Coordinates of C-alpha atoms and ligand atoms in Angstrom, one line a residue:
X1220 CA 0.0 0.0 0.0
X1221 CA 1.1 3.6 -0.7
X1222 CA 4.5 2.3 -2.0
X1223 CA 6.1 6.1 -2.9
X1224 CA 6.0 6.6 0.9
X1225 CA 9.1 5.6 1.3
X1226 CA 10.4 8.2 -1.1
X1227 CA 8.4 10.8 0.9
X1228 CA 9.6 9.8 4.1
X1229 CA 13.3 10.1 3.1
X1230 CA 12.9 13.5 1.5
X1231 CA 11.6 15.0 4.9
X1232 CA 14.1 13.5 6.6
X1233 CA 16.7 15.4 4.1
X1234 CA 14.5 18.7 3.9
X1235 CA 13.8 18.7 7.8
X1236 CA 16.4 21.5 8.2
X1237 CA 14.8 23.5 5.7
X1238 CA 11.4 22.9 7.0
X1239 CA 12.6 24.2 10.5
X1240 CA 13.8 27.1 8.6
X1241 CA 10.2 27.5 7.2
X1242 CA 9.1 27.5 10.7
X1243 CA 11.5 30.0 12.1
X1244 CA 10.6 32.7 9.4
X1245 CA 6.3 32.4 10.3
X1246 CA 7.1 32.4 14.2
X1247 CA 9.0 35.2 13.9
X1248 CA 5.9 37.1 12.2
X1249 CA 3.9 38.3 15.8
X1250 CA 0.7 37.3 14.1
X1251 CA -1.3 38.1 17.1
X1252 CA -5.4 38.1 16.3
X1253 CA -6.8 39.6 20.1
X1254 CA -3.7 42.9 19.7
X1255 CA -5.2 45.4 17.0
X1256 CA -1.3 47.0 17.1
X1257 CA -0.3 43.6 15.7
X1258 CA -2.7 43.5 13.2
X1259 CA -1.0 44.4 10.1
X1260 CA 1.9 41.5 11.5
X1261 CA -0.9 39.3 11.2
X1262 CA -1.7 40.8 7.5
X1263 CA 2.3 40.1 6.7
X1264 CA 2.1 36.3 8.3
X1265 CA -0.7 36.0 5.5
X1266 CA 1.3 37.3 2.5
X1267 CA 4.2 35.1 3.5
X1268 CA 1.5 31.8 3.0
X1269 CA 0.3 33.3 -0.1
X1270 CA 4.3 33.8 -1.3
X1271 CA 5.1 30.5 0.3
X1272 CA 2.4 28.5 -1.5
X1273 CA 2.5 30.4 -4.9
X1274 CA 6.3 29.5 -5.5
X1275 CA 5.6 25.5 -4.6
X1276 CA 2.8 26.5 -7.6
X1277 CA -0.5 26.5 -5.7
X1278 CA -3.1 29.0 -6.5
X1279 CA -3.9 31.2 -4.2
X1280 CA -6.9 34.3 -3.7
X1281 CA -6.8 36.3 -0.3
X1282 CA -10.6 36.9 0.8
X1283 CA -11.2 39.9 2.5
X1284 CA -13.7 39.3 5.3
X1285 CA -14.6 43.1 6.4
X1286 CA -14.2 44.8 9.3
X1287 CA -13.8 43.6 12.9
X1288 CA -17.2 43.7 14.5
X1289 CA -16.3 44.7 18.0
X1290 CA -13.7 47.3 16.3
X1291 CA -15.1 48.7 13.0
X1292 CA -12.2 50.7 11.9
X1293 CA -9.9 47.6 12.1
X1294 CA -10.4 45.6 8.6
X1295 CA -9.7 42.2 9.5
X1296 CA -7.0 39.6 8.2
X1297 CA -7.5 38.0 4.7
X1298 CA -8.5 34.2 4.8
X1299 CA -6.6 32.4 2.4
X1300 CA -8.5 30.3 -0.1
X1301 CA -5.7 28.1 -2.1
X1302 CA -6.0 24.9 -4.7
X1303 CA -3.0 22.4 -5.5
X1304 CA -3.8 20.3 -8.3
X1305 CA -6.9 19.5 -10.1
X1306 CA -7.4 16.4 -11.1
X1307 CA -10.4 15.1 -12.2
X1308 CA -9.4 11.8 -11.3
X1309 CA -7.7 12.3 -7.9
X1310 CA -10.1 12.7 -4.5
X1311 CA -10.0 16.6 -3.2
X1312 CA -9.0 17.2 0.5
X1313 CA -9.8 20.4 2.1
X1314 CA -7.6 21.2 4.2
X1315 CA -8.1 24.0 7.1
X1316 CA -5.6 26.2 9.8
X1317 CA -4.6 29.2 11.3
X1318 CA -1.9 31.7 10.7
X1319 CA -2.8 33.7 14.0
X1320 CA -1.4 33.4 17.2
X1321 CA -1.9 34.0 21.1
X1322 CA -0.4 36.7 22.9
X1323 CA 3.0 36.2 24.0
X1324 CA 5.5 38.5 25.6
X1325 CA 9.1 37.9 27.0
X1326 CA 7.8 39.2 30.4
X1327 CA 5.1 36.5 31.0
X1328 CA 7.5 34.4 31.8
X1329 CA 8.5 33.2 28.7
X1330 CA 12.5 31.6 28.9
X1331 CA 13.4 32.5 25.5
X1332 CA 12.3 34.9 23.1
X1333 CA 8.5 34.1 22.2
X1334 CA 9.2 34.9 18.6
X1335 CA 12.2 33.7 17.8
X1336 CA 12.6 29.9 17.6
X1337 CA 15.0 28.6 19.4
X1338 CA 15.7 24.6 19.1
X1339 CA 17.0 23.0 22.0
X1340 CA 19.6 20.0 21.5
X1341 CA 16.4 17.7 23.0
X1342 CA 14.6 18.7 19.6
X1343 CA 12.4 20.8 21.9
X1344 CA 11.5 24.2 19.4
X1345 CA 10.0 26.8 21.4
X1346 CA 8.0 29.8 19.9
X1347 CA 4.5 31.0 20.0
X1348 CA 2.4 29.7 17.4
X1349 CA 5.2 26.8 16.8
X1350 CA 2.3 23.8 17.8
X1351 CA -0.8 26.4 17.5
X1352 CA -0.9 26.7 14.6
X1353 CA 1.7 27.3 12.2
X1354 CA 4.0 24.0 12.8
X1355 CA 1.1 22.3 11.5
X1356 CA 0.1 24.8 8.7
X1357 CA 3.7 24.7 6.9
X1358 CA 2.8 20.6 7.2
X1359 CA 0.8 20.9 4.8
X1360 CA 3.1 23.0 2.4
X1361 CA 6.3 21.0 3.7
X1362 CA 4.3 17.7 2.6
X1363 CA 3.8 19.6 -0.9
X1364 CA 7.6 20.7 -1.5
X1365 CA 8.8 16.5 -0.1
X1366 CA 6.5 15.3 -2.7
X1367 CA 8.0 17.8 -5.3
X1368 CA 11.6 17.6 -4.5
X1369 CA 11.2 13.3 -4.5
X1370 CA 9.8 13.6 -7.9
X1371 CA 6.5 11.9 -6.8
X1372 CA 3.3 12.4 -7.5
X1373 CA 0.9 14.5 -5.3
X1374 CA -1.6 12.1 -4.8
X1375 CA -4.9 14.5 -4.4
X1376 CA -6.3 17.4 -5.1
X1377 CA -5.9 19.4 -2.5
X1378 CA -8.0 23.0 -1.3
X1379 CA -6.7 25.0 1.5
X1380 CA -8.6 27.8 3.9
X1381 CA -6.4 29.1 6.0
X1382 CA -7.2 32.4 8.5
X1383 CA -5.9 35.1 10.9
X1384 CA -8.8 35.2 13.5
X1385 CA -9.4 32.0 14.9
X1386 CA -7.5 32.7 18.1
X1387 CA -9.8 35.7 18.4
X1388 CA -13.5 33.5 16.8
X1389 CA -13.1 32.8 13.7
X1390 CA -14.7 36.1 13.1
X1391 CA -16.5 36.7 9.2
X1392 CA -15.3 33.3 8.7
X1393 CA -18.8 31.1 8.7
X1394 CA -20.1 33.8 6.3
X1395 CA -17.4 33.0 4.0
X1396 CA -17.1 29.2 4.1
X1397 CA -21.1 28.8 3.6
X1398 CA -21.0 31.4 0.7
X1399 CA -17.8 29.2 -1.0
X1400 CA -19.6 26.0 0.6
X1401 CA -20.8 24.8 -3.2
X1402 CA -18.2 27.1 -4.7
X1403 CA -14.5 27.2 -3.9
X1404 CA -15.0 23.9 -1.8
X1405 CA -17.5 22.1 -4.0
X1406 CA -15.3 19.1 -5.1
X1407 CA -14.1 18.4 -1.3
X1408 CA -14.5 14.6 -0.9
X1409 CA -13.8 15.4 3.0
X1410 CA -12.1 17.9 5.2
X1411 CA -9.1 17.1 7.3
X1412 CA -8.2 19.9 10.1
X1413 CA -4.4 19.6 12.1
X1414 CA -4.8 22.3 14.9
X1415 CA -5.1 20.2 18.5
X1416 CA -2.9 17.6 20.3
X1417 CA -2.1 14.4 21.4
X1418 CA -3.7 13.6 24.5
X1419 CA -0.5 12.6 25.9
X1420 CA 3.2 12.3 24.5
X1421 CA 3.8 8.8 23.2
X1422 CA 0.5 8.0 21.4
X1423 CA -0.9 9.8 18.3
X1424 CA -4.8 10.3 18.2
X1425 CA -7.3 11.1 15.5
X1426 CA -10.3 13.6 17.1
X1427 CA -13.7 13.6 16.4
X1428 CA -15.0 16.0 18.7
X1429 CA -14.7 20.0 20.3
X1430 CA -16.1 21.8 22.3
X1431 CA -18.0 24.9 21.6
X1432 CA -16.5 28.4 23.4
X1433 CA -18.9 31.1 24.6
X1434 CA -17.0 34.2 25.6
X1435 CA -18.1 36.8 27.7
X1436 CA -17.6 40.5 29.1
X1437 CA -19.0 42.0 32.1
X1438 CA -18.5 45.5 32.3
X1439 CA -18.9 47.4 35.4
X1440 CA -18.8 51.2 35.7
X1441 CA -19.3 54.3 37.8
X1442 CA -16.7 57.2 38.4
X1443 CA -15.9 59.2 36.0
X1444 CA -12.4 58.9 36.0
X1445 CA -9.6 56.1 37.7
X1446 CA -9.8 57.7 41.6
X1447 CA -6.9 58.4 44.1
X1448 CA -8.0 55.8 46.8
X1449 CA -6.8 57.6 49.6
X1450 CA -8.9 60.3 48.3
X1451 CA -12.1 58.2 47.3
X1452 CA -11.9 55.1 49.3
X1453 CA -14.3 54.5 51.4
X1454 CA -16.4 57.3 49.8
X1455 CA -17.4 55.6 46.6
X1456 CA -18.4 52.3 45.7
X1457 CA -15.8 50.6 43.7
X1458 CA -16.4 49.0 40.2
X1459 CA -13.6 46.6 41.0
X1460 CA -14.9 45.2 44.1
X1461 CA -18.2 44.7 42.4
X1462 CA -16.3 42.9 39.5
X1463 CA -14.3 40.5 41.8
X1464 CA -18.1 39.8 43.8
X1465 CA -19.9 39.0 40.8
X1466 CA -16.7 36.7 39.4
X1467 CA -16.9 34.9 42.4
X1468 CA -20.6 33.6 42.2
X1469 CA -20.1 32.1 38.9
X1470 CA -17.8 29.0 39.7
X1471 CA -16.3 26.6 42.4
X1472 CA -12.9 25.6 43.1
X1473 CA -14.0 22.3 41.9
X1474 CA -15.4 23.8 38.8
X1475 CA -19.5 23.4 39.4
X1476 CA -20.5 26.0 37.3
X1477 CA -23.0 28.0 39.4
X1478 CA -25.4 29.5 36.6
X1479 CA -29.0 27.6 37.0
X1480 CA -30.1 25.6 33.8
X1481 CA -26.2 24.9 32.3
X1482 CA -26.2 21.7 33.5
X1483 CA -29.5 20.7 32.5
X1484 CA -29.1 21.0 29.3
X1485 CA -25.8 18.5 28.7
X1486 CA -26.5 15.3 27.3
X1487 CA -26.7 12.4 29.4
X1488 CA -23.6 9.8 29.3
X1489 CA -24.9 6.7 27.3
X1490 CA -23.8 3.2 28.3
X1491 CA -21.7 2.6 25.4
X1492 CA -20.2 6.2 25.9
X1493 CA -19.4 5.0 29.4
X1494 CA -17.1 2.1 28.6
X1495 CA -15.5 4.0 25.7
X1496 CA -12.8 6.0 28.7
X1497 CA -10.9 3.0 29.9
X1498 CA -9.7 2.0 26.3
X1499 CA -7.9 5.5 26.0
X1500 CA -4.3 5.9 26.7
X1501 CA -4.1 8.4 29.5
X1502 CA -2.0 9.0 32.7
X1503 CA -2.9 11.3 35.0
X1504 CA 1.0 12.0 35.5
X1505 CA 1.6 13.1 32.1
X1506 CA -1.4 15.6 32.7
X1507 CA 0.7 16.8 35.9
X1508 CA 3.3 17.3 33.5
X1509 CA 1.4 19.6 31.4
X1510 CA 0.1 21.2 34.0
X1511 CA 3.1 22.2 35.8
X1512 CA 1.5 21.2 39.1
X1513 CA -0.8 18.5 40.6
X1514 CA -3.4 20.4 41.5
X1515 CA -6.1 18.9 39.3
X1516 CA -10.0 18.7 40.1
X1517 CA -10.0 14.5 39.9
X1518 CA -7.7 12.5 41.1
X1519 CA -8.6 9.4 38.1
X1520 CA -8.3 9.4 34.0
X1521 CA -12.1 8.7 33.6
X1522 CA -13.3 11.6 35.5
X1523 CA -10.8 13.9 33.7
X1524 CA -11.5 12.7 30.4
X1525 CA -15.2 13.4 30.7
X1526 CA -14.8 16.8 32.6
X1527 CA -12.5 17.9 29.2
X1528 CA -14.8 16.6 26.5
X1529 CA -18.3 15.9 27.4
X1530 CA -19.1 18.8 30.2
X1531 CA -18.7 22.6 29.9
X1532 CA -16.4 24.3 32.1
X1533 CA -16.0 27.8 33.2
X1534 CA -13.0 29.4 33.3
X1535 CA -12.4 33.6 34.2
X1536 CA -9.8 35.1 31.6
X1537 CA -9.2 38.5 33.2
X1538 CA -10.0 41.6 33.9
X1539 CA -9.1 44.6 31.2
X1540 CA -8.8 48.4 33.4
X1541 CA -7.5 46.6 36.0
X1542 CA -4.0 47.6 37.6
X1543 CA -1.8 44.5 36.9
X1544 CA 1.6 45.7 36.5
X1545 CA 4.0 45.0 39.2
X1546 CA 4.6 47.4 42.3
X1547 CA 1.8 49.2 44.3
X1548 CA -0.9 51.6 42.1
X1549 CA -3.1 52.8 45.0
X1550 CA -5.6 53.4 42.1
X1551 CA -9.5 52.7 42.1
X1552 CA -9.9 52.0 38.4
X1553 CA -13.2 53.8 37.1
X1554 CA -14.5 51.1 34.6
X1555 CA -13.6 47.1 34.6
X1556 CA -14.3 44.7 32.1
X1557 CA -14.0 41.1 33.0
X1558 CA -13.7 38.5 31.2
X1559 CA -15.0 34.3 31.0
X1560 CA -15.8 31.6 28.6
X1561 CA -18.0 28.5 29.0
X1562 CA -16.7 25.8 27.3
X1563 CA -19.9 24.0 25.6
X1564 CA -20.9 20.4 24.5
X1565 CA -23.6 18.2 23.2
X1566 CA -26.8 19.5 23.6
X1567 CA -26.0 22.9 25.0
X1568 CA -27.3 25.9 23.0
X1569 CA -25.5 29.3 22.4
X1570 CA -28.6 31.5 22.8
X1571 CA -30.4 29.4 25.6
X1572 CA -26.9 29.5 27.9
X1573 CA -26.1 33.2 26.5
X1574 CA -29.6 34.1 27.9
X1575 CA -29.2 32.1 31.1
X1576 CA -26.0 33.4 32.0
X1577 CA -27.0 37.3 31.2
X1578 CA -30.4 36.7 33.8
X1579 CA -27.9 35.2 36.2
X1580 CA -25.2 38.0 36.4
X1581 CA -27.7 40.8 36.1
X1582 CA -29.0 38.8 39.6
X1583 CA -25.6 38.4 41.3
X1584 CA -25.2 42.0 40.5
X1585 CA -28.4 43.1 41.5
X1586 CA -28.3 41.7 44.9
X1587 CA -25.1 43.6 46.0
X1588 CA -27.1 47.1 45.7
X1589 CA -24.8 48.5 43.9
X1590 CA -24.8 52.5 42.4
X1591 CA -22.5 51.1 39.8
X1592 CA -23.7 49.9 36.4
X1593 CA -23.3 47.0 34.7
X1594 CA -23.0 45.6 31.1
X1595 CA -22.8 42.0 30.5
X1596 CA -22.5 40.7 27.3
X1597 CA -21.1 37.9 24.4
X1598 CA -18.2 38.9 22.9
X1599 CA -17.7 35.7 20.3
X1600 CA -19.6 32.4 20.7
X1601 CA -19.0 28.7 18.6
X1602 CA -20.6 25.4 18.4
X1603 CA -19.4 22.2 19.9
X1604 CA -19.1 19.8 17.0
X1605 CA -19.2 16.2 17.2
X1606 CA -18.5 13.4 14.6
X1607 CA -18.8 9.7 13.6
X1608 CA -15.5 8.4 13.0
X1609 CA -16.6 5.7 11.2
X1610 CA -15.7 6.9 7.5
X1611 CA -12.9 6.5 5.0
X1612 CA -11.5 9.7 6.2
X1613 CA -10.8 8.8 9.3
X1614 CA -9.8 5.0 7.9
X1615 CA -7.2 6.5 6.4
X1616 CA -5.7 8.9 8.7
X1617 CA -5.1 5.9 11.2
X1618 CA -3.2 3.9 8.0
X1619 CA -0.9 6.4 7.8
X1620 CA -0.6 7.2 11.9
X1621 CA 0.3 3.3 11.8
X1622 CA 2.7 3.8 9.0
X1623 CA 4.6 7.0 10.4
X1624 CA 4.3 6.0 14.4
X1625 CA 4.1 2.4 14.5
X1626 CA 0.8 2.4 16.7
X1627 CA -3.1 2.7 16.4
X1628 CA -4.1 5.7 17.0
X1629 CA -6.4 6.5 19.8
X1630 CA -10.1 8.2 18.9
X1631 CA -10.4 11.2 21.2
X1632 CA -12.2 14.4 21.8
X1633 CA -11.1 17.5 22.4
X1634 CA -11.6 20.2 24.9
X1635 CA -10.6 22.9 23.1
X1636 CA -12.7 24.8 20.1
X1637 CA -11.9 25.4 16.6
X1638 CA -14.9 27.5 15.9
X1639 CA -15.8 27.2 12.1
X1640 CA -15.5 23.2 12.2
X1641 CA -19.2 22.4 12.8
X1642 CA -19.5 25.3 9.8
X1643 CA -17.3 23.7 7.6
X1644 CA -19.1 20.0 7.8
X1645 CA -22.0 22.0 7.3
X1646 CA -21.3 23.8 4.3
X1647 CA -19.9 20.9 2.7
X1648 CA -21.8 18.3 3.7
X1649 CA -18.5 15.9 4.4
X1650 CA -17.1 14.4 6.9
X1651 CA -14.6 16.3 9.3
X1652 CA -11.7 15.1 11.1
X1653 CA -8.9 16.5 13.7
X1654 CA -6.0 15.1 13.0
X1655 CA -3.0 16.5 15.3
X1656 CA 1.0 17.1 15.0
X1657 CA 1.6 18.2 18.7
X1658 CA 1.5 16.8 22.0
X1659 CA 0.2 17.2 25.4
X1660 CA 3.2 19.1 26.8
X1661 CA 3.5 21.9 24.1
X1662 CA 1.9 24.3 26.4
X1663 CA -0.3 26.1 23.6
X1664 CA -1.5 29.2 24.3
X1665 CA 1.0 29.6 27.5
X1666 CA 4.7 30.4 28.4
X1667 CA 7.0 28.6 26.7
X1668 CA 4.5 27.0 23.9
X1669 CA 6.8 24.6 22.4
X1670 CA 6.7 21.7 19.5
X1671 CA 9.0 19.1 19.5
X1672 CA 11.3 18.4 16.3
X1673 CA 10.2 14.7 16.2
X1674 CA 6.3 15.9 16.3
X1675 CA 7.0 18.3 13.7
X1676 CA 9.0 16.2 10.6
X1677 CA 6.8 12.8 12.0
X1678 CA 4.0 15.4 11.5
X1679 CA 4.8 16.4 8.1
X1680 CA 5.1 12.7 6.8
X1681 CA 1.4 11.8 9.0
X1682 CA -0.3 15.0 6.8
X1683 CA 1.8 13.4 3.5
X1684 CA 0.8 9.8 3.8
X1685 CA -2.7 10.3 5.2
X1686 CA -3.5 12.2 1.6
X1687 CA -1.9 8.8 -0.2
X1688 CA -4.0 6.1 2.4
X1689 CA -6.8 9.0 1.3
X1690 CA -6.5 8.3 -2.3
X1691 CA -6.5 4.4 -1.5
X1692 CA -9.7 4.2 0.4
X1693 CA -12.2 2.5 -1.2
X1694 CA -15.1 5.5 -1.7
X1695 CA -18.1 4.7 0.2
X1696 CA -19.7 8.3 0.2
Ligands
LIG3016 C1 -7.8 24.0 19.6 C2 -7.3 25.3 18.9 N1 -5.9 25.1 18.6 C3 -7.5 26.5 19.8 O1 -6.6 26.9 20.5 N2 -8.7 27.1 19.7 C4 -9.0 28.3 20.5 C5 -10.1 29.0 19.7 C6 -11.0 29.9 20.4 C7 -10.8 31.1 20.8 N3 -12.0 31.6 21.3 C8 -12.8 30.7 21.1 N4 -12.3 29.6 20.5 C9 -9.5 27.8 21.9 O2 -9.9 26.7 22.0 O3 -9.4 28.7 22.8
ZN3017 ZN1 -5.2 26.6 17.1
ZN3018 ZN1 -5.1 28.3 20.0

């Protein structure tokens, strides 16, 4: 099966310095989606995929998507809609990924310099945006150059969306991928997404499930102005402290979400569902590891597994106004906006737990008879997706996890959110799967986000051979 994959393989191997290379130049673009300053970085990360992909001889449009909703003077990042090959008798792959990143600063804590890769002689590359996302981006173009260089043929067609928002929402991407739904991605025979991780280090995983991400603001205000609080403490009533109450009522230590009518509306665990955790390799050690720290909720793997996929979770972000620098501000800041997400699943809905959560707040608030006023409101919401992974898709990413690792592949879900994936099985009507390059420990979206060498060339022959065990699979739909 797939005999050119040996070709492949060894051309990675022989390219992998040039692929790191590859790697360097996008994590040294601050492509960060949530900082309007960065904005025209993350504009310049998408012109270098355009350049990248048009000299390996891919076509490639940049889609404007508008303005940014919550800032309508900010336009926001192309999406990048390319095609490689188009061969009527070769199956077509859309493939998805984002060219944003996180935030990351040197002063967070970060050991090395967040945008400047630096590989460690235990193949350890650290950089923001190394695992999440762009590692796994170039994959795909690295998979297209191997192929070239080896003198082998590509062995689909393969479509490409690629955008600058999705650490930020995905925003004006649903409108774009249901407009090009029967357009642009009309001859997609299935859609393969690489943007999560292995659920530990040592095994690979296919995923088949997300969860959805509502995030919210609560604004509170009342002076006109941040206030001396020798001056005005004591005298006014504090927009912070009413902040920091109303916080506190919406989750426990052990993460019970407190909002009324959240948990009633999560599906209830099936009996086959129940047996499916003990099959899944899992330590609770290696989540220590990823963690920093041992302070989890649940002590066992079952537990943990079904708090991450199958129930939502809270989780407070921040608080923007607020003094966070270091030293000693005796300030009482004027206006605070804080900020939380629910994590959603199956068979939560955004506007019923939107609605529920704005009637709870406005209570919390209400009750501390507060003079200050308050604003609570969404900021981006996304659908938990869930899919069978009983399809040639999937069939053929685990033939070519085999190939490339040596192991079956677990089937897992995810607790993160990649918002337009629900939109893009929708639109084109095929089926979706996750299929990851990084592991547990690569500390995405934190200090020190990382992806190891191994991950990333292993990675880039998983994407190469998965499209060649794709064009093997017998079709079926
Ligand atoms: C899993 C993916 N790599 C990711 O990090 N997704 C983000 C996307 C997001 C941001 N707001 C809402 N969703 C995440 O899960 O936080
Ligand atoms: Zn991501
Ligand atoms: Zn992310």
């Amino acid at each position: 099966m797939a005999p050119q994959l040996d070709g492949f393989f060894a051309q990675v191997d022989s390219l992998s310095d040039h692929f790191i290379d590859r790697l360097r130049k996008a994590v040294a673009i601050p492509s960060v989606s949530a900082d309007p300053a960065r904005r025209p970085d993350v504009v310049r990360m998408g012109h270098f995929l355009k350049d990248e992909l048009e000299a390996l001889g891919a076509s490639v449009e940049l889609r404007q998507l508008g303005k940014q909703p919550d800032i309508p003077s900010l336009d926001l990042p192309p999406a990048i809609l390319a095609r490689y090959g188009s061969d009527k008798n070769k199956r077509t792959i859309l493939v998805y990924g984002h060219y944003d990143v996180q935030p990351a600063e040197k002063s967070d804590g970060w050991a090395t310099e967040p945008f400047d890769l630096t590989v460690g002689e235990d193949g350890r590359m650290f950089g923001r945006g190394s695992t999440d996302d762009k590692g796994p981006v170039l994959g795909w173009l690295n998979a297209i150059e191997a192929h070239q260089k080896a003198g082998i043929d590509f062995p689909v067609n393969l479509l490409m969306c690629f955008e600058g928002m999705e650490e930020y929402g995905s925003e004006g991407l649903d409108d774009l991928i249901e407009a090009e739904g029967k357009r642009f991605f009309a001859d997609a025979d299935a859609v393969c997404i690489s943007d999560n991780y292995w659920l530990g280090t040592e095994k690979p995983c296919l995923t088949y499930g997300l969860r959805g991400c509502n995030y919210y603001s609560v604004e509170i205000s009342g002076p006109g102005a941040d206030l001396h609080s020798g001056v005005f403490g004591g005298t006014a009533q504090e927009p912070m402290t009413d902040l920091v109450r109303v916080l506190a009522t919406l989750v426990d230590t052990d993460g019970k979400i407190q909002i009324p009518g959240i948990a009633e509306q999560v599906a209830p665990v099936t009996e086959d569902e129940a047996t499916l955790y003990d099959g899944i390799s899992f330590e609770m050690e290696t989540l220590h590891e990823s963690l920093g720290s041992k302070t989890t909720i649940f002590e066992d793997k079952k537990s943990t597994l079904m708090a991450r996929w199958r129930y939502p979770s809270l989780s407070i972000h921040g608080v923007e106004g607020a003094f966070s620098a270091p030293g000693a501000k005796t300030v009482i800041p004027a206006k605070v906006i804080g900020k939380f997400s629910i994590r959603t699943v199956p068979n939560m809905e955004i506007e019923k737990t939107n609605e529920l959560v704005y009637k709870y707040v406005k209570e919390q608030f209400a009750k501390l008879g507060s003079k200050n006023t308050l604003k609570v409101y969404a900021q981006h919401t996304g659908k938990w997706w869930v899919a069978s992974p009983k399809h040639w898709n999937f069939a053929a990413a685990a033939k070519a996890t085999e190939r490339v690792w040596g192991v079956q592949p677990d089937f897992t879900r995810e607790g993160g959110s990649i918002p337009v994936t629900l939109t893009f099985e929708q639109a084109t009507g095929k089926n979706v799967l996750l299929l990851p390059m990084g592991s547990s420990t690569d500390g995405a979206h934190s200090i020190n986000e990382k992806l190891d060498k191994k991950n990333y060339i292993e990675g880039i022959k998983l994407l190469g051979s998965y499209l060649h065990y794709v064009a093997e699979e017998p079709m079926s739909e």
